N, CA, C and O of each residue as an XYZ file, in Angstrom:
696
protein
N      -8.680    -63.038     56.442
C      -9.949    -63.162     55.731
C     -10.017    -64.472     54.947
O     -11.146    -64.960     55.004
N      -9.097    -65.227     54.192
C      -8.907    -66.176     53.506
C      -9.559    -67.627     54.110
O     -10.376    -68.405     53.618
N      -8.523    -67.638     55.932
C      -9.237    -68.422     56.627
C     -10.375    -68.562     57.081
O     -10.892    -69.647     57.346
N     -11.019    -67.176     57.252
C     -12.960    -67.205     57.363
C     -13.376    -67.451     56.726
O     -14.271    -68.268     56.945
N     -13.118    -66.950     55.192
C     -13.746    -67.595     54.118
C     -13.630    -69.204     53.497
O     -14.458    -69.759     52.775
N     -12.377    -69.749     53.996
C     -12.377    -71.315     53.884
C     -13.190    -71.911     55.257
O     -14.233    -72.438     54.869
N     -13.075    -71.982     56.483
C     -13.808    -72.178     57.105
C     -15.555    -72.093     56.693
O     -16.399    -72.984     56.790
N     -15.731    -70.418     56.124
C     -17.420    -71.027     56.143
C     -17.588    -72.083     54.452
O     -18.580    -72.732     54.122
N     -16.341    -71.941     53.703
C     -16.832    -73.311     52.698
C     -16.334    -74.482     52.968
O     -16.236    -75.381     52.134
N     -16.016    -74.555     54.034
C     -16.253    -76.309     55.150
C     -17.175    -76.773     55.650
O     -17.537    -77.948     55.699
N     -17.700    -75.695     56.130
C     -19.149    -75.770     56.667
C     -20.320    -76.268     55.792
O     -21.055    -77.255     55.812
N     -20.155    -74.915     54.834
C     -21.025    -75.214     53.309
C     -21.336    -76.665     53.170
O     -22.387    -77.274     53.370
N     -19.954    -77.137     52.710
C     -19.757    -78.341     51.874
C     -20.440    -79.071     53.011
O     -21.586    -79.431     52.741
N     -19.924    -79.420     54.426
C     -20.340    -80.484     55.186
C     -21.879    -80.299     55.221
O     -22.526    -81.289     55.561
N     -22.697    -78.915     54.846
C     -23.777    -79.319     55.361
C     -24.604    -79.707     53.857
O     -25.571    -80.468     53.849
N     -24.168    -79.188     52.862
C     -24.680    -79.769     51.153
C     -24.446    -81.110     51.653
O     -25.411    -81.855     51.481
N     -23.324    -81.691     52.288
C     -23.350    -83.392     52.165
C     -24.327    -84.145     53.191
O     -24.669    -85.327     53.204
N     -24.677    -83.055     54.072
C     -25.586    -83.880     54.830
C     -26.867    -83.380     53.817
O     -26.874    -84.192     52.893
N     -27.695    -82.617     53.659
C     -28.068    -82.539     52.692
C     -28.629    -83.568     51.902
O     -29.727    -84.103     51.750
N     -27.551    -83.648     51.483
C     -27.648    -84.718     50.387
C     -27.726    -86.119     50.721
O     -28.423    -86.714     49.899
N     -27.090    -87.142     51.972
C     -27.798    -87.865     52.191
C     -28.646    -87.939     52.694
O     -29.387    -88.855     52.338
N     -29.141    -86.984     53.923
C     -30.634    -87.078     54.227
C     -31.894    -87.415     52.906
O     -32.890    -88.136     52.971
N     -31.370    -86.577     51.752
C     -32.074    -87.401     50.462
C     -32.627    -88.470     50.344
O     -33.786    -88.885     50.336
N     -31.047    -89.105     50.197
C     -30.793    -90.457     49.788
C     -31.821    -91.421     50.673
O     -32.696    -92.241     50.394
N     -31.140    -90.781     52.107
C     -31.762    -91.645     53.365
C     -33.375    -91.803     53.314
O     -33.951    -92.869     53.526
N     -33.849    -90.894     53.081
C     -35.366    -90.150     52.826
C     -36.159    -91.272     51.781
O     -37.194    -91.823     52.154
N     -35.672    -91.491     50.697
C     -35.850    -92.018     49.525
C     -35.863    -93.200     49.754
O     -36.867    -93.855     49.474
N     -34.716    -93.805     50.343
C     -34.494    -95.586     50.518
C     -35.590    -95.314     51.627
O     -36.720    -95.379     51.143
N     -35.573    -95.038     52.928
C     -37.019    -95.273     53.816
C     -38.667    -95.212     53.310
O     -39.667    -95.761     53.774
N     -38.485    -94.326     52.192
C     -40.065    -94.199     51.800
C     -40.306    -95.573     50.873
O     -41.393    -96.146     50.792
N     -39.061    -95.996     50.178
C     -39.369    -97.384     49.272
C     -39.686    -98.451     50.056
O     -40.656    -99.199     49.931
N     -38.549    -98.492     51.124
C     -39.003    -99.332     51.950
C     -40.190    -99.772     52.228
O     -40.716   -100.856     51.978
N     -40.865    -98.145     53.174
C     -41.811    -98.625     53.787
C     -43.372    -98.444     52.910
O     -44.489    -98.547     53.416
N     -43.044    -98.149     51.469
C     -43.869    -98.832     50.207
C     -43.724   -100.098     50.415
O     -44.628   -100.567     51.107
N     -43.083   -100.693     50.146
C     -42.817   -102.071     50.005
C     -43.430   -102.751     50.850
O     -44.240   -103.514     50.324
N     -43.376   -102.811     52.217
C     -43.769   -103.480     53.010
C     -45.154   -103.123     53.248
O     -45.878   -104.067     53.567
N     -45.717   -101.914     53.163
C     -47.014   -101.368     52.897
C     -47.790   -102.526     51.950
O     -48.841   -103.084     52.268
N     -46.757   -102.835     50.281
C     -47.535   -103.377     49.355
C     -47.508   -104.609     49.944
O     -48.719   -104.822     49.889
N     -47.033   -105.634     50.493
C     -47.078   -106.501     50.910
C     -47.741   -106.763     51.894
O     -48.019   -107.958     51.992
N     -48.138   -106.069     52.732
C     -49.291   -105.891     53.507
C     -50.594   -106.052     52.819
O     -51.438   -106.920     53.037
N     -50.627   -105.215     52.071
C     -51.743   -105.335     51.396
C     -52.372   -106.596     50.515
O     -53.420   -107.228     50.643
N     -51.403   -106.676     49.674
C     -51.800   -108.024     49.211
C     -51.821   -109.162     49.984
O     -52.227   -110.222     49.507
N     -51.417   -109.070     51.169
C     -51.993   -110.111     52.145
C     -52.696   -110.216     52.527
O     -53.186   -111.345     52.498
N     -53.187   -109.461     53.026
C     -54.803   -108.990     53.405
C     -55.842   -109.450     52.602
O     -56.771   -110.195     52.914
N     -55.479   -108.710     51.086
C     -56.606   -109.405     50.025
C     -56.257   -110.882     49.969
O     -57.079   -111.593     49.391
N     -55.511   -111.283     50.317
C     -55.325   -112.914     49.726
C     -55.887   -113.410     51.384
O     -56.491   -114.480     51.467
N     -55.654   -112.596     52.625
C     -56.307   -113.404     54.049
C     -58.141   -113.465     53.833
O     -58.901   -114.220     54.440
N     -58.482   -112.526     52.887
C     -59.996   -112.189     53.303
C     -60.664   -113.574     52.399
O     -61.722   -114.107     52.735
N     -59.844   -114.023     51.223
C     -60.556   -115.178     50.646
C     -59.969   -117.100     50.865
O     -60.240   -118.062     50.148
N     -58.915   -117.016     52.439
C     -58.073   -117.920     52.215
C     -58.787   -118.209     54.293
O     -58.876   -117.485     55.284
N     -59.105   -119.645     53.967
C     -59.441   -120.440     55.036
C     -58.706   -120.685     56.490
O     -59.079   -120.490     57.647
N     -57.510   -121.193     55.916
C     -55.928   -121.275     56.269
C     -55.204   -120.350     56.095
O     -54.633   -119.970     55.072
N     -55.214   -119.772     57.601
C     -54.425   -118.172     57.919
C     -53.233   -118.763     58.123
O     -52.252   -118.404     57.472
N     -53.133   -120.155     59.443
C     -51.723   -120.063     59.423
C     -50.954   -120.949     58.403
O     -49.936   -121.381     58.943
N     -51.081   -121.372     57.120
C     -50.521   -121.891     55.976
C     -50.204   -120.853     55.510
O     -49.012   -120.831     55.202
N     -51.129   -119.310     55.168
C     -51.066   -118.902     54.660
C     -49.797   -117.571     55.052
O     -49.030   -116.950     54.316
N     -50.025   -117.529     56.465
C     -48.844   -116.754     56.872
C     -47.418   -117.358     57.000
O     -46.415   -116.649     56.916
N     -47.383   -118.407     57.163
C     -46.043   -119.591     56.682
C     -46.136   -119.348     55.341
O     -45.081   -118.714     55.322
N     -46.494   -119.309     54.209
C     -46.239   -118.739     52.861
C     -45.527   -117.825     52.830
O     -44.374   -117.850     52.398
N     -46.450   -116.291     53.562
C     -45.979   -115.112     53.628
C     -45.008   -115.184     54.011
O     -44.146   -114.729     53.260
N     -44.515   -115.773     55.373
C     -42.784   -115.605     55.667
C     -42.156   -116.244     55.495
O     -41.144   -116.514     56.142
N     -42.712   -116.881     54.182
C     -40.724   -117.619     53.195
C     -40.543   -116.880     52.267
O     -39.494   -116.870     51.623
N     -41.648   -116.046     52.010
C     -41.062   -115.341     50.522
C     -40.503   -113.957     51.099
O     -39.867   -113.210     50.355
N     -40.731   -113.649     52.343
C     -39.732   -112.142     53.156
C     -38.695   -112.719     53.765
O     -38.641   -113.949     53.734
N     -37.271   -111.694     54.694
C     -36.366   -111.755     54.769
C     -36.493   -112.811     56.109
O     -37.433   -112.589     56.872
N     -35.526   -114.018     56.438
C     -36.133   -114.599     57.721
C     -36.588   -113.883     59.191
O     -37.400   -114.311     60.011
N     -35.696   -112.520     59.237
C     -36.013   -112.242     60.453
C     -37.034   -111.019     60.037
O     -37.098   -110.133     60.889
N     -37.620   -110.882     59.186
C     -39.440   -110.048     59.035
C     -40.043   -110.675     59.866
O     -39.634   -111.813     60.096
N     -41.239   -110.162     60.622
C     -42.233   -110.818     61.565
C     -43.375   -110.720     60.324
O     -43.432   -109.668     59.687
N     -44.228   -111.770     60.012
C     -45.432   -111.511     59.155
C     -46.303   -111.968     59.344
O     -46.190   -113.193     59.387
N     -47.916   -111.347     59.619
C     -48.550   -111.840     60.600
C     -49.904   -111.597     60.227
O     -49.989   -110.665     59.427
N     -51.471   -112.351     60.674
C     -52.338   -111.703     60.493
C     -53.175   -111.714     61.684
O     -52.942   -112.719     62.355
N     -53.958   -111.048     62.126
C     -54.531   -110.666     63.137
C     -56.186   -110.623     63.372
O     -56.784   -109.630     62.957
N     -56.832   -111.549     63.945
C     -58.456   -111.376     63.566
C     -59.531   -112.113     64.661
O     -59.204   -112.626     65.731
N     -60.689   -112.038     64.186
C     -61.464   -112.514     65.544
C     -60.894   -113.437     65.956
O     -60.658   -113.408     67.163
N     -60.452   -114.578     65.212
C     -59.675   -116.194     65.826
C     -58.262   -115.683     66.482
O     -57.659   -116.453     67.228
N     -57.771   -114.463     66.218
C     -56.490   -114.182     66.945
C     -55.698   -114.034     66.336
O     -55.936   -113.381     65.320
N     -53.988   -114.628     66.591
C     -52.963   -113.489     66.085
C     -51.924   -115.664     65.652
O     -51.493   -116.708     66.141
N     -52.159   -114.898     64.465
C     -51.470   -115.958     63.472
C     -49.496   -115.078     63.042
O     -49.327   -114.387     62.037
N     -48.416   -115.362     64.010
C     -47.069   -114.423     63.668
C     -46.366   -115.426     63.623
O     -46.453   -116.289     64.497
N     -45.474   -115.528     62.538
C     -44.079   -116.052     62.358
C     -42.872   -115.111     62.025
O     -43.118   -113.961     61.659
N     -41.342   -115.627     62.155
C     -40.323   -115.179     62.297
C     -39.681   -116.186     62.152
O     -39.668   -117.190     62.864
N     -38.833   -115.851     60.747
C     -37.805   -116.999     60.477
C     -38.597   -118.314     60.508
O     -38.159   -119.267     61.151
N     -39.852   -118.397     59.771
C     -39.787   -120.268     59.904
C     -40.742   -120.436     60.816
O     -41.660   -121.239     60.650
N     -40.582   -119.507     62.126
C     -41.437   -120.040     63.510
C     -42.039   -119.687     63.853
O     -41.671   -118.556     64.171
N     -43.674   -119.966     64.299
C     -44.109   -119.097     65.055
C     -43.788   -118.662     66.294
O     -43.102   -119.168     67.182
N     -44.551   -117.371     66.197
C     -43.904   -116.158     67.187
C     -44.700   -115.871     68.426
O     -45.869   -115.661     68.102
N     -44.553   -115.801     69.453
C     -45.441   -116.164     70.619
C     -46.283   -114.421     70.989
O     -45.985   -113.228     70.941
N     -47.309   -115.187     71.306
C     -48.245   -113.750     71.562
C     -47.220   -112.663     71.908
O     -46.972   -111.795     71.071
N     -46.712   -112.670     72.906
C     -46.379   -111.583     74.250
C     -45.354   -110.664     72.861
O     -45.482   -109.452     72.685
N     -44.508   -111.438     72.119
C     -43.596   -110.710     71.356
C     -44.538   -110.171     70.100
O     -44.347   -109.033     69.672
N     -45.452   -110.933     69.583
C     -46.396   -109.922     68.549
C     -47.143   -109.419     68.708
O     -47.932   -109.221     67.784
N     -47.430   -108.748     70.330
C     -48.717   -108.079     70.447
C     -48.231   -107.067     70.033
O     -48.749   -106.711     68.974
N     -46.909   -105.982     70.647
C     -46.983   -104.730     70.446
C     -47.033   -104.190     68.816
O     -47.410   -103.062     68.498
N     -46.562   -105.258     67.842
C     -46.546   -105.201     66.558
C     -48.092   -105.335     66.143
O     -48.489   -104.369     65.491
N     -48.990   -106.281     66.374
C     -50.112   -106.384     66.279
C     -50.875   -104.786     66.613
O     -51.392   -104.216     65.651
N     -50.918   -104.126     67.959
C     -51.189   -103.326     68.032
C     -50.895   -102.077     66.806
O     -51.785   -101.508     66.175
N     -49.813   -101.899     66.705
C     -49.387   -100.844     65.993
C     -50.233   -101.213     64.758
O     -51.176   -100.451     64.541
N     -50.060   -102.264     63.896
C     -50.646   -102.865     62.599
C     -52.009   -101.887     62.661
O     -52.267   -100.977     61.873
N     -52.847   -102.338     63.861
C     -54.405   -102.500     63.766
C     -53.804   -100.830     63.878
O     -54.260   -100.495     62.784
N     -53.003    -99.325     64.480
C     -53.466    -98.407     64.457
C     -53.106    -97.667     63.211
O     -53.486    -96.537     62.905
N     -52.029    -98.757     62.283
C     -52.064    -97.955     61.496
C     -50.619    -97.639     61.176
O     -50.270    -97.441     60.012
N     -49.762    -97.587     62.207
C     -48.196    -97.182     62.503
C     -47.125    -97.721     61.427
O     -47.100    -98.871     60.987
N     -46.253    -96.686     61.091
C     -45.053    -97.412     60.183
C     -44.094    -97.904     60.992
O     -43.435    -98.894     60.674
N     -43.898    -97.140     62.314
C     -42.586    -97.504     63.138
C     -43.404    -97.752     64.795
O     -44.202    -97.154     65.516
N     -42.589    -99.054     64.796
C     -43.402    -99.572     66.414
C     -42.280   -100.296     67.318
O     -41.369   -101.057     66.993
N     -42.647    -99.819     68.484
C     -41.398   -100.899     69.026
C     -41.827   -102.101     69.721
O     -42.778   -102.265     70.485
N     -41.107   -102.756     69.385
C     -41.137   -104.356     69.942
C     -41.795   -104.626     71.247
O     -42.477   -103.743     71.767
N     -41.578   -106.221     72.024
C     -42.018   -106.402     72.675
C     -40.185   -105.727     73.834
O     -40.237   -105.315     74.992
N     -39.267   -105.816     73.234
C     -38.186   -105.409     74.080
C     -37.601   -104.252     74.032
O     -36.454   -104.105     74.453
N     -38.541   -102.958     73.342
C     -38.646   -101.926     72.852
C     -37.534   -101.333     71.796
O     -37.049   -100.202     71.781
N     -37.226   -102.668     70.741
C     -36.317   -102.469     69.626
C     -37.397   -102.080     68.220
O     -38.311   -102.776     67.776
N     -36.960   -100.854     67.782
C     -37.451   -100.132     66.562
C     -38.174   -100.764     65.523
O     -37.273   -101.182     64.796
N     -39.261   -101.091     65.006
C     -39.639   -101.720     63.901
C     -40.261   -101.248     62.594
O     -41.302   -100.662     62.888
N     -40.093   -101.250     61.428
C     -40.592   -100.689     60.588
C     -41.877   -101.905     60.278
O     -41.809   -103.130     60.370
N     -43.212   -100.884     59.820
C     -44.661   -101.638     59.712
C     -45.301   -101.413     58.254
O     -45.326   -100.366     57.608
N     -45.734   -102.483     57.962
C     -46.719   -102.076     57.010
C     -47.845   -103.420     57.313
O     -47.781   -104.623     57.570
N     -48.868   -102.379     57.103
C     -50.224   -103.198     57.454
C     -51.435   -102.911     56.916
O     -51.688   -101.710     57.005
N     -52.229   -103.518     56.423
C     -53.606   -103.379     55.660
C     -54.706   -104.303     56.527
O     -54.709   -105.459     56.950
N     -55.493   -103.348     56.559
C     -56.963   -104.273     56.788
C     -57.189   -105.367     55.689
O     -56.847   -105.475     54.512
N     -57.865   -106.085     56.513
C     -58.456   -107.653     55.803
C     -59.833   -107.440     55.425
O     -60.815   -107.789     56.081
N     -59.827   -106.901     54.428
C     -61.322   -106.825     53.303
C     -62.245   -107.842     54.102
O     -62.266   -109.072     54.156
N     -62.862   -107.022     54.592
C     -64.957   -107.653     54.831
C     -63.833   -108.426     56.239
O     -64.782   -108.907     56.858
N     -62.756   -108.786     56.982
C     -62.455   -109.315     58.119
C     -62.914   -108.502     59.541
O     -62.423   -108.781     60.635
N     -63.784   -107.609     59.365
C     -64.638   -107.861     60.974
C     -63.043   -107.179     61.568
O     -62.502   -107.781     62.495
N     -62.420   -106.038     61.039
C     -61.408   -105.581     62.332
C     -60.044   -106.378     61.830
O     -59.098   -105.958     62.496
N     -59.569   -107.523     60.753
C     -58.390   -108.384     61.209
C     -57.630   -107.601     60.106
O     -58.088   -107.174     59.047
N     -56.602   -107.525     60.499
C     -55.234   -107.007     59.701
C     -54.215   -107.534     59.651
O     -53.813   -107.938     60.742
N     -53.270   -107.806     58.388
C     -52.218   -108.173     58.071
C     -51.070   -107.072     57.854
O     -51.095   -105.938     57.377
N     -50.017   -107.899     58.418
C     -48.714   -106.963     58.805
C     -47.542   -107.644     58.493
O     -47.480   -108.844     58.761
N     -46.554   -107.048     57.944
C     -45.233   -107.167     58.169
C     -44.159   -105.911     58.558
O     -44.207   -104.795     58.042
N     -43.380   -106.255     59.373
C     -42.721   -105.850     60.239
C     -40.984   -106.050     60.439
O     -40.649   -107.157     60.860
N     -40.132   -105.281     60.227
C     -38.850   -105.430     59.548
C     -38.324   -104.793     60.953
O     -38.887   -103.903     61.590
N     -36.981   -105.531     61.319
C     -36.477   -104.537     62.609
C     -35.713   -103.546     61.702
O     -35.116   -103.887     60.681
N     -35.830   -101.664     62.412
C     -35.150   -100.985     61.564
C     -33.658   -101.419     61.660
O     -32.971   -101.481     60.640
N     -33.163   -101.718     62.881
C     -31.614   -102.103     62.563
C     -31.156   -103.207     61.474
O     -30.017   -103.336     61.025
N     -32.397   -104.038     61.124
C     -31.950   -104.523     59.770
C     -32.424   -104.211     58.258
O     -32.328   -104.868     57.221
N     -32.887   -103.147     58.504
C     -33.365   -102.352     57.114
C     -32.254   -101.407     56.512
O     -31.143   -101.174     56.987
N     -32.751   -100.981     55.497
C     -32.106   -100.413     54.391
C     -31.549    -99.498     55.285
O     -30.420    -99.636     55.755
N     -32.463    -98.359     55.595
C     -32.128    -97.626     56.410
C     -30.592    -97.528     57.467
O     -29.700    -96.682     57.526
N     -30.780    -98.559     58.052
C     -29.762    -98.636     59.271
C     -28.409    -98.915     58.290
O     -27.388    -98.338     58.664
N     -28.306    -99.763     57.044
C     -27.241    -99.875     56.288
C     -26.836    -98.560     55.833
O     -25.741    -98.068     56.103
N     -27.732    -98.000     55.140
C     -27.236    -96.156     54.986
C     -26.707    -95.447     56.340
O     -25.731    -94.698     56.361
N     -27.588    -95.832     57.612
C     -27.020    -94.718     58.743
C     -25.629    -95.101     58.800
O     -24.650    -94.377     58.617
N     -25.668    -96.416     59.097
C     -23.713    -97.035     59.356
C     -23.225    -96.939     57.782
O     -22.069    -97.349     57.885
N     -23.354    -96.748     56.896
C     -22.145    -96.018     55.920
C     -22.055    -94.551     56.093
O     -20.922    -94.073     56.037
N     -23.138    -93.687     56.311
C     -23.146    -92.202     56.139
C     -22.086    -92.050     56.934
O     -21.005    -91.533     56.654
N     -22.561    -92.678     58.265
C     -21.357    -92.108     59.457
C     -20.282    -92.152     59.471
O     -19.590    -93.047     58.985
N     -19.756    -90.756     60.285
C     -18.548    -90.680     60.182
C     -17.794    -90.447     61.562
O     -16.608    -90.188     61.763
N     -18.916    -90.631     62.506
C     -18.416    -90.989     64.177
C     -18.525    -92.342     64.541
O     -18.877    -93.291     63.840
N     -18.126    -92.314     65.921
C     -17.849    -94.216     66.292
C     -19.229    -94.312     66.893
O     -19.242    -95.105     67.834
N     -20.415    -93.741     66.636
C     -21.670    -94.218     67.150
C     -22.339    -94.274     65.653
O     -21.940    -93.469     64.811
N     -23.479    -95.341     65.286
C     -24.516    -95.202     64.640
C     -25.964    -95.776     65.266
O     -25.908    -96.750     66.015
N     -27.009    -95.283     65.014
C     -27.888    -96.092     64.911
C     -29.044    -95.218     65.227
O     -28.705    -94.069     65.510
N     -30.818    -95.547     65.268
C     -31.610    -95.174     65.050
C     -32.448    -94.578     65.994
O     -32.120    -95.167     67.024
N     -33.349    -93.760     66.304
C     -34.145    -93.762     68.275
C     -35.308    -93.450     67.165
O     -35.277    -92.771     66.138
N     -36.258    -94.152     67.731
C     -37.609    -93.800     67.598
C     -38.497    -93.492     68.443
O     -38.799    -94.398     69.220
N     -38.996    -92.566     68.554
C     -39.435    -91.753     70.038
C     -41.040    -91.507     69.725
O     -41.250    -90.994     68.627
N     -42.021    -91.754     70.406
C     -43.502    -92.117     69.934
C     -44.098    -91.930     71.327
O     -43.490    -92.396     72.290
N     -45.052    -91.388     71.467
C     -45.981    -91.101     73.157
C     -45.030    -91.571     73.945
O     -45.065    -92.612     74.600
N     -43.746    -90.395     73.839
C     -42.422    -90.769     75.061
C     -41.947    -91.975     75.649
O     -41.368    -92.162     76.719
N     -42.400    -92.978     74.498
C     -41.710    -94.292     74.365
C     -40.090    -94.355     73.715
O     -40.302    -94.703     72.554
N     -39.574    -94.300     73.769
C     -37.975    -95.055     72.683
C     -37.995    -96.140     72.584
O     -38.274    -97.038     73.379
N     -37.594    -96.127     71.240
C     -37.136    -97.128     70.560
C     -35.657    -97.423     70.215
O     -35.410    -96.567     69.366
N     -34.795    -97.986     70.357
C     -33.445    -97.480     69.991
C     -32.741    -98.873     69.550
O     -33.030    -99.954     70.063
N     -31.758    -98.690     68.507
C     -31.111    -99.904     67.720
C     -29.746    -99.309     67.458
O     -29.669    -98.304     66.750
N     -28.755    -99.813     67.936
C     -27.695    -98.997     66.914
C     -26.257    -99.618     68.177
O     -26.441   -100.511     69.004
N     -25.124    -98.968     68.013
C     -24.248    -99.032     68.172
C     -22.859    -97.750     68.861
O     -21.965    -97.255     68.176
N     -23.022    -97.591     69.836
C     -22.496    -96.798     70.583
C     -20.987    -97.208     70.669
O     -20.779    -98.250     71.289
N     -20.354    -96.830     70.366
C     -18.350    -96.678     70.720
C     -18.189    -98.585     70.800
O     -17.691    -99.240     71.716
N     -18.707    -99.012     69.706
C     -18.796   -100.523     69.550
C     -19.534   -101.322     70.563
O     -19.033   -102.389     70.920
N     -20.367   -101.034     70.934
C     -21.415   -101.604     72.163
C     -22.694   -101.390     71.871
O     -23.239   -100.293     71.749
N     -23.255   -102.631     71.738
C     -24.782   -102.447     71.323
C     -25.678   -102.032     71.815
O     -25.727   -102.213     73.032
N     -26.682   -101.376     71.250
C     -27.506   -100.812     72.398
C     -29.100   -100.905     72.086
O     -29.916   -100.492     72.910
């Protein structure tokens, strides 16, 4: 009896600890994707009164992390940089898309995971501003690879039976 009863407080404990970082995990993703939400936004209000979209989105992506995509989107078209550069249609459409529907998590043009935040452009006729974080370099993915405690980590984002997937399988990227 001793051993059934230690067994189910192994269990217990392992599942209070998952538990408990799912919390954690929960908490750092919702700041996150505040954050990038607020920054969305105030881009937007600053695209609807600013002439110079692409000065203004070269602004936007020196003050985010270099590899954020930050972008605005409108009748004249799709103004995206990354790190410094602009970013060529074919790789910011699927991000563009997601922006205009609204989406927190979108996958790329090479179907790698992205976290979104995006606001309409006040009185812009349809144009929206976005930034866009890959989840494998977000907060997030730093919590999944500490939580873990197997030789795989990483993220799947699964959306109208699309995947998305970032992470690290038995040391092999995937």
């Amino acid at each position: 009896i001793p051993l059934t009863q230690g067994s189910a407080q192994a269990q217990q404990t392992a599942l209070d600890r998952v538990a408990e970082q799912s919390t954690v995990v929960a908490s750092v993703l919702g700041a996150e994707e505040n954050s990038l939400a607020v920054f969305a936004g105030e881009a937007a209000t600053t695209a609807s009164t600013t002439a110079d979209i692409p000065a203004l989105v070269a602004r936007l992506a020196a003050a985010t992390s270099p590899q954020d995509v930050v972008g605005i989107a409108g009748t004249g078209g799709v103004t995206a940089v990354s790190g410094g550069q602009p970013l060529a249609a074919p790789a910011a459409q699927p991000l563009v898309d997601a922006a205009r529907r609204g989406d927190r998590v979108a996958a790329g043009a090479g179907g790698e995971p992205w976290m979104l935040g995006s606001a309409a452009v006040p009185g812009g006729g349809g144009g929206v501003a976005f930034v866009a974080r890959a989840i494998a370099r977000s907060q997030l993915a730093a919590l999944a690879t500490t939580a873990s405690t197997s030789g795989g980590t990483g993220v799947v984002v699964v959306s109208g039976g699309r995947a998305a997937v970032a992470g690290r399988v038995d040391g092999t990227g995937i």
